Amino acid sequence: MNRTDSVGQPLVFATKVVSTGVKGSAGTAVTGAVQELDRTNAPWLILGTNTQYSTVQNNVKAKIAYDFSPTVRASYTLGYWDNTSEGRPVSYLKDAKGNPVYSGKINVAGSSYDLGATNFNLSNEKLAHVMHGLSVKSNTKGEWDWEAAASLFDYNKDQLRAATTAMPGALQGGAGTLADQGGTGWSTFALKGTWRPGTPDKVKGAHIVDFGFQQENYKLHSLKSNITSNWIDGDAGSRATEIGGKTSLQSLYAQDTWSFSPQWKAVFGARVEHWTAQDGFSASSATNTLDYASRSETFVSPKAALAFQAASDTVIKASTGRAVRMPTVAELYGATSSATLTTINDPNLKPEKSWTTELSVEKDVGNALLRATLFRENVKDSLYSQSLLVDGKSVSRVQNVDAIRTNGIELALSGNDVLAKGLDLSGSVTYADSRITANKGFVSKAGDTIGRYQPRVPVWRATTLVSYRFDDKLTTSLGMRYSGKQFSTLDNADINGFAYQAASKYFTVDLRVRYQIAKQWSLAVGIDNLNNYQYWNFHPYPQRSYSAQLKFDL
């Protein structure tokens, strides 16, 4: 059992772009607005916080296993998670009397702006999710092994209440909405097998064949209702919006690992997937419902790999394979943009299809393994949020990017007792040139994404972890992480990475010391972001942080 009671930092803020202000004296004169640059380097005003939550979470997990025999085991897992939170915004704006201002027309430095009732969002949330998992598997290490597994995840309760009246009056009640996702969830079932012909003789040229069947079902249902009396505990009223739908995936796969000589090993495999989407609908009012046609598609994804032991200390590997990522039920039928748009989802999204090829060389250099990998990936119909002209109107939602190409190289090193006894080292450096090569969609204007970098894929990144064992009691470790400049938008317009909603480059150093006090007692202290680097990924990451842990093992 785990219980967490936390007051979190704000991750979302209320803002106004300076250029949208109207010059003049209209509105309530306020102070406290913080002027900064947004991710495109345009001046904007930070007006206050949103999504600042006080949260209590309970997480309970129980697992039981039963051995039918020395080689067959069944296990069952039950998980329960609940979450109760209150989102309370804080306005930085003050009027002439020092009172906080949350709505209405305001005036900042001679320009007026309109604040809606929900610019500062106020919410209460109650969630309770349940998970079941069951598996039965054999572990003979002989000619045959098998496994059957099933799982179920259910949004038993998932309710978000939000005020639509302005702060601070909304703290006492008033109109609002209730978003209920009860009934959303998924289930999975899998049958897996492994065949090792020739075992236990281990004859030359032995095969290891893995095969199986998978079934996955997903359901989405979200009903947002209006509350006219008291958003805090009032009953749901008329329907504001409602969305829902189902997807399912059946797949068969097989893979053969074939050691056809002492120096050579090959892997050949394929996956056949049949995907369906059905019962999709969206409703934008109490009476207006749009139903979507069912869909069904089948895909074949082959893969192949070849490894050659070129020398006693050198292995060369080559691999290629296809992968298909189906649109999620939320991407197909979920509301991914504001209700003011003509279309808020896309039931015709195409699956994302990629071919990935790698060539690696691994060399044993004594106490360490050195690896160099060249890689190339071509992705078609990648799923991203962007704009597109639909019936002459600009619509923003999750859509397909026609083609993205990635070329790169990675160097990695890992080893124990490197350079000195007790010194362990691991690290990697990766270069990736990932570009959008074709796209009918856009962000601001047609063609503005062509040739741009894929979001969240920096050109350079690197990691290093150095550990030193002074003796059997004292261990220290030093970790370093680096990521180069990256973008969050498809058109790479977010040139200022060190801003709210942006993604920045970073370099951080983490330090940890562990001491084994006695057989059952250990103490660990650490400093994360030792160099106190200020970096962003939509919201600011924590700066220098300290931790201490005292542990007792039974």
CSV table of N, CA and C in Angstrom, one decimal, residues 356-450:
chain,number,residue,atom,x,y,z
A,356,THR,N,12.4,0.5,-39.8
A,356,THR,CA,13.6,0.8,-39.1
A,356,THR,C,14.7,-0.2,-39.4
A,357,THR,N,15.9,0.4,-39.7
A,357,THR,CA,17.1,-0.5,-40.1
A,357,THR,C,18.3,0.0,-39.2
A,358,GLU,N,19.0,-1.0,-38.7
A,358,GLU,CA,20.2,-0.7,-37.9
A,358,GLU,C,21.4,-1.6,-38.3
A,359,LEU,N,22.6,-1.1,-38.2
A,359,LEU,CA,23.8,-1.8,-38.4
A,359,LEU,C,24.7,-1.5,-37.2
A,360,SER,N,25.1,-2.5,-36.4
A,360,SER,CA,25.9,-2.3,-35.2
A,360,SER,C,27.2,-3.1,-35.2
A,361,VAL,N,28.2,-2.6,-34.6
A,361,VAL,CA,29.4,-3.3,-34.3
A,361,VAL,C,29.7,-3.2,-32.8
A,362,GLU,N,29.9,-4.4,-32.2
A,362,GLU,CA,30.2,-4.5,-30.8
A,362,GLU,C,31.6,-5.1,-30.6
A,363,LYS,N,32.4,-4.4,-29.8
A,363,LYS,CA,33.7,-4.9,-29.6
A,363,LYS,C,34.0,-5.0,-28.1
A,364,ASP,N,34.5,-6.1,-27.6
A,364,ASP,CA,35.0,-6.3,-26.3
A,364,ASP,C,36.4,-5.7,-26.1
A,365,VAL,N,36.5,-4.7,-25.3
A,365,VAL,CA,37.8,-4.0,-25.2
A,365,VAL,C,38.4,-4.3,-23.8
A,366,GLY,N,38.1,-5.5,-23.3
A,366,GLY,CA,38.7,-5.8,-22.0
A,366,GLY,C,37.6,-5.9,-21.0
A,367,ASN,N,37.6,-4.9,-20.1
A,367,ASN,CA,36.6,-4.8,-19.1
A,367,ASN,C,35.4,-4.0,-19.5
A,368,ALA,N,35.3,-3.7,-20.8
A,368,ALA,CA,34.1,-2.9,-21.2
A,368,ALA,C,33.7,-3.4,-22.6
A,369,LEU,N,32.4,-3.1,-23.0
A,369,LEU,CA,31.9,-3.4,-24.3
A,369,LEU,C,31.6,-2.1,-25.0
A,370,LEU,N,32.2,-1.9,-26.2
A,370,LEU,CA,32.0,-0.7,-27.0
A,370,LEU,C,31.1,-1.1,-28.2
A,371,ARG,N,30.1,-0.2,-28.4
A,371,ARG,CA,29.2,-0.5,-29.5
A,371,ARG,C,29.0,0.8,-30.3
A,372,ALA,N,28.9,0.6,-31.7
A,372,ALA,CA,28.6,1.7,-32.6
A,372,ALA,C,27.4,1.2,-33.4
A,373,THR,N,26.4,2.1,-33.6
A,373,THR,CA,25.2,1.7,-34.3
A,373,THR,C,24.8,2.8,-35.2
A,374,LEU,N,24.6,2.4,-36.5
A,374,LEU,CA,24.0,3.3,-37.5
A,374,LEU,C,22.6,2.9,-37.6
A,375,PHE,N,21.7,3.9,-37.7
A,375,PHE,CA,20.2,3.6,-37.8
A,375,PHE,C,19.5,4.6,-38.7
A,376,ARG,N,18.5,4.1,-39.3
A,376,ARG,CA,17.6,4.8,-40.2
A,376,ARG,C,16.2,4.4,-40.0
A,377,GLU,N,15.3,5.4,-40.0
A,377,GLU,CA,13.9,5.1,-39.8
A,377,GLU,C,13.1,6.0,-40.7
A,378,ASN,N,12.2,5.4,-41.4
A,378,ASN,CA,11.2,6.1,-42.3
A,378,ASN,C,9.8,5.8,-41.8
A,379,VAL,N,9.1,6.9,-41.4
A,379,VAL,CA,7.8,6.8,-40.9
A,379,VAL,C,6.8,7.5,-41.8
A,380,LYS,N,5.7,6.8,-42.1
A,380,LYS,CA,4.6,7.3,-42.8
A,380,LYS,C,3.3,7.5,-42.0
A,381,ASP,N,2.6,8.6,-42.2
A,381,ASP,CA,1.4,8.8,-41.5
A,381,ASP,C,1.6,8.9,-40.0
A,382,SER,N,2.7,9.6,-39.6
A,382,SER,CA,2.9,9.8,-38.2
A,382,SER,C,1.8,10.6,-37.5
A,383,LEU,N,1.5,10.3,-36.3
A,383,LEU,CA,0.4,11.0,-35.6
A,383,LEU,C,0.8,12.1,-34.7
A,384,TYR,N,0.4,13.3,-35.1
A,384,TYR,CA,0.7,14.6,-34.4
A,384,TYR,C,-0.5,15.5,-34.4
A,385,SER,N,-0.5,16.4,-33.5
A,385,SER,CA,-1.5,17.5,-33.5
A,385,SER,C,-1.0,18.6,-34.4
A,386,GLN,N,-1.8,19.0,-35.4
A,386,GLN,CA,-1.5,20.0,-36.3
A,386,GLN,C,-2.8,20.5,-37.0
A,387,SER,N,-2.7,21.5,-37.9
A,387,SER,CA,-3.8,22.1,-38.6
A,387,SER,C,-3.9,21.6,-40.0
A,388,LEU,N,-5.1,21.6,-40.5
A,388,LEU,CA,-5.4,21.1,-41.8
A,388,LEU,C,-6.7,21.8,-42.3
A,389,LEU,N,-6.7,22.1,-43.6
A,389,LEU,CA,-8.0,22.7,-44.2
A,389,LEU,C,-9.0,21.6,-44.4
A,390,VAL,N,-10.2,21.7,-43.8
A,390,VAL,CA,-11.3,20.8,-43.9
A,390,VAL,C,-12.5,21.6,-44.3
A,391,ASP,N,-12.9,21.3,-45.6
A,391,ASP,CA,-14.1,22.0,-46.1
A,391,ASP,C,-13.8,23.5,-46.1
A,392,GLY,N,-12.6,23.9,-46.4
A,392,GLY,CA,-12.3,25.3,-46.4
A,392,GLY,C,-12.0,26.0,-45.1
A,393,LYS,N,-12.1,25.2,-44.0
A,393,LYS,CA,-11.8,25.8,-42.6
A,393,LYS,C,-10.6,25.1,-42.0
A,394,SER,N,-9.9,25.9,-41.3
A,394,SER,CA,-8.7,25.4,-40.6
A,394,SER,C,-9.1,24.7,-39.3
A,395,VAL,N,-8.7,23.4,-39.2
A,395,VAL,CA,-9.0,22.6,-38.1
A,395,VAL,C,-7.8,22.1,-37.4
A,396,SER,N,-7.7,22.2,-36.1
A,396,SER,CA,-6.5,21.8,-35.4
A,396,SER,C,-6.9,20.5,-34.6
A,397,ARG,N,-6.2,19.4,-34.8
A,397,ARG,CA,-6.5,18.2,-34.1
A,397,ARG,C,-5.3,17.2,-34.4
A,398,VAL,N,-5.4,16.0,-33.8
A,398,VAL,CA,-4.4,15.0,-34.1
A,398,VAL,C,-4.6,14.5,-35.6
A,399,GLN,N,-3.6,14.6,-36.4
A,399,GLN,CA,-3.7,14.3,-37.8
A,399,GLN,C,-2.4,13.5,-38.2
A,400,ASN,N,-2.4,13.1,-39.4
A,400,ASN,CA,-1.3,12.3,-40.0
A,400,ASN,C,-0.3,13.2,-40.6
A,401,VAL,N,1.0,13.1,-40.3
A,401,VAL,CA,2.1,13.7,-41.0
A,401,VAL,C,2.6,12.7,-42.0
A,402,ASP,N,2.6,13.1,-43.3
A,402,ASP,CA,2.8,12.1,-44.4
A,402,ASP,C,4.1,11.3,-44.3
A,403,ALA,N,5.2,12.0,-44.0
A,403,ALA,CA,6.5,11.2,-44.0
A,403,ALA,C,7.5,11.9,-43.1
A,404,ILE,N,8.3,11.1,-42.3
A,404,ILE,CA,9.4,11.6,-41.4
A,404,ILE,C,10.5,10.7,-41.6
A,405,ARG,N,11.7,11.2,-41.9
A,405,ARG,CA,12.9,10.4,-42.1
A,405,ARG,C,13.9,10.7,-41.0
A,406,THR,N,14.5,9.7,-40.4
A,406,THR,CA,15.5,9.9,-39.3
A,406,THR,C,16.8,9.1,-39.7
A,407,ASN,N,17.9,9.7,-39.7
A,407,ASN,CA,19.2,9.0,-39.8
A,407,ASN,C,20.1,9.4,-38.6
A,408,GLY,N,20.9,8.4,-38.2
A,408,GLY,CA,21.7,8.7,-37.0
A,408,GLY,C,22.7,7.7,-36.7
A,409,ILE,N,23.5,8.0,-35.7
A,409,ILE,CA,24.5,7.1,-35.2
A,409,ILE,C,24.6,7.2,-33.7
A,410,GLU,N,24.9,6.1,-33.0
A,410,GLU,CA,25.0,6.1,-31.6
A,410,GLU,C,26.3,5.3,-31.2
A,411,LEU,N,27.0,5.9,-30.3
A,411,LEU,CA,28.2,5.2,-29.7
A,411,LEU,C,27.9,5.0,-28.2
A,412,ALA,N,28.2,3.8,-27.7
A,412,ALA,CA,27.9,3.4,-26.4
A,412,ALA,C,29.0,2.6,-25.8
A,413,LEU,N,29.2,2.7,-24.5
A,413,LEU,CA,30.3,2.0,-23.8
A,413,LEU,C,29.8,1.6,-22.4
A,414,SER,N,30.0,0.4,-22.0
A,414,SER,CA,29.6,-0.1,-20.7
A,414,SER,C,30.6,-1.1,-20.2
A,415,GLY,N,30.9,-1.0,-18.9
A,415,GLY,CA,31.9,-2.0,-18.3
A,415,GLY,C,32.0,-1.9,-16.8
A,416,ASN,N,32.6,-2.9,-16.2
A,416,ASN,CA,32.9,-2.9,-14.8
A,416,ASN,C,34.4,-3.0,-14.6
A,417,ASP,N,34.8,-2.4,-13.5
A,417,ASP,CA,36.2,-2.3,-13.2
A,417,ASP,C,37.0,-1.7,-14.3
A,418,VAL,N,36.5,-0.6,-14.9
A,418,VAL,CA,37.1,0.0,-16.0
A,418,VAL,C,38.2,1.0,-15.5
A,419,LEU,N,39.4,0.9,-16.0
A,419,LEU,CA,40.5,1.8,-15.6
A,419,LEU,C,41.0,1.5,-14.2
A,420,ALA,N,40.1,1.1,-13.3
A,420,ALA,CA,40.5,0.8,-11.9
A,420,ALA,C,39.5,-0.1,-11.3
A,421,LYS,N,40.0,-0.9,-10.3
A,421,LYS,CA,39.1,-1.8,-9.7
A,421,LYS,C,38.0,-1.1,-8.9
A,422,GLY,N,36.8,-1.5,-9.1
A,422,GLY,CA,35.6,-0.8,-8.4
A,422,GLY,C,35.0,0.3,-9.2
A,423,LEU,N,35.6,0.7,-10.3
A,423,LEU,CA,35.1,1.8,-11.2
A,423,LEU,C,34.2,1.2,-12.3
A,424,ASP,N,32.9,1.5,-12.3
A,424,ASP,CA,32.0,1.0,-13.3
A,424,ASP,C,31.6,2.2,-14.2
A,425,LEU,N,31.5,2.0,-15.5
A,425,LEU,CA,31.2,3.1,-16.4
A,425,LEU,C,30.2,2.7,-17.4
A,426,SER,N,29.3,3.5,-17.7
A,426,SER,CA,28.4,3.3,-18.8
A,426,SER,C,28.0,4.7,-19.4
A,427,GLY,N,27.8,4.7,-20.7
A,427,GLY,CA,27.4,6.0,-21.3
A,427,GLY,C,27.1,5.8,-22.8
A,428,SER,N,26.5,6.9,-23.4
A,428,SER,CA,26.3,6.8,-24.8
A,428,SER,C,26.2,8.2,-25.4
A,429,VAL,N,26.5,8.4,-26.7
A,429,VAL,CA,26.3,9.6,-27.4
A,429,VAL,C,25.5,9.3,-28.7
A,430,THR,N,24.5,10.1,-28.9
A,430,THR,CA,23.6,9.8,-30.1
A,430,THR,C,23.4,11.1,-30.9
A,431,TYR,N,23.6,10.9,-32.2
A,431,TYR,CA,23.3,11.9,-33.2
A,431,TYR,C,22.2,11.5,-34.1
A,432,ALA,N,21.2,12.3,-34.2
A,432,ALA,CA,20.0,12.0,-35.0
A,432,ALA,C,19.5,13.2,-35.8
A,433,ASP,N,19.4,13.0,-37.1
A,433,ASP,CA,18.9,14.0,-38.0
A,433,ASP,C,17.5,13.5,-38.4
A,434,SER,N,16.4,14.1,-37.8
A,434,SER,CA,15.1,13.6,-38.0
A,434,SER,C,14.3,14.7,-38.5
A,435,ARG,N,13.8,14.6,-39.8
A,435,ARG,CA,13.1,15.7,-40.5
A,435,ARG,C,11.8,15.2,-41.1
A,436,ILE,N,10.9,16.2,-41.2
A,436,ILE,CA,9.6,16.0,-41.9
A,436,ILE,C,9.9,16.2,-43.4
A,437,THR,N,9.6,15.2,-44.2
A,437,THR,CA,9.9,15.3,-45.6
A,437,THR,C,8.6,15.4,-46.5
A,438,ALA,N,7.5,15.2,-45.9
A,438,ALA,CA,6.2,15.4,-46.7
A,438,ALA,C,5.1,15.5,-45.7
A,439,ASN,N,4.2,16.5,-46.0
A,439,ASN,CA,3.1,16.8,-45.1
A,439,ASN,C,2.0,17.7,-45.7
A,440,LYS,N,0.8,17.2,-45.8
A,440,LYS,CA,-0.3,18.0,-46.3
A,440,LYS,C,-0.8,19.0,-45.3
A,441,GLY,N,-0.5,18.7,-44.0
A,441,GLY,CA,-1.0,19.6,-42.9
A,441,GLY,C,0.0,20.8,-42.7
A,442,PHE,N,-0.4,21.6,-41.7
A,442,PHE,CA,0.4,22.8,-41.5
A,442,PHE,C,0.1,23.3,-40.0
A,443,VAL,N,0.9,24.2,-39.6
A,443,VAL,CA,0.7,24.8,-38.3
A,443,VAL,C,0.1,26.2,-38.5
A,444,SER,N,0.7,27.1,-39.3
A,444,SER,CA,0.2,28.4,-39.6
A,444,SER,C,-0.1,28.6,-41.0
A,445,LYS,N,0.7,28.0,-41.9
A,445,LYS,CA,0.5,28.2,-43.3
A,445,LYS,C,1.0,26.9,-44.1
A,446,ALA,N,0.5,26.7,-45.2
A,446,ALA,CA,0.8,25.5,-46.0
A,446,ALA,C,2.3,25.4,-46.2
A,447,GLY,N,2.9,24.2,-46.0
A,447,GLY,CA,4.3,24.0,-46.3
A,447,GLY,C,5.2,24.4,-45.1
A,448,ASP,N,4.7,24.9,-44.0
A,448,ASP,CA,5.6,25.4,-43.0
A,448,ASP,C,6.2,24.3,-42.1
A,449,THR,N,5.9,23.0,-42.4
A,449,THR,CA,6.5,22.0,-41.6
A,449,THR,C,7.5,21.2,-42.4
A,450,ILE,N,7.6,21.4,-43.8
A,450,ILE,CA,8.5,20.6,-44.6
A,450,ILE,C,9.9,20.9,-44.3
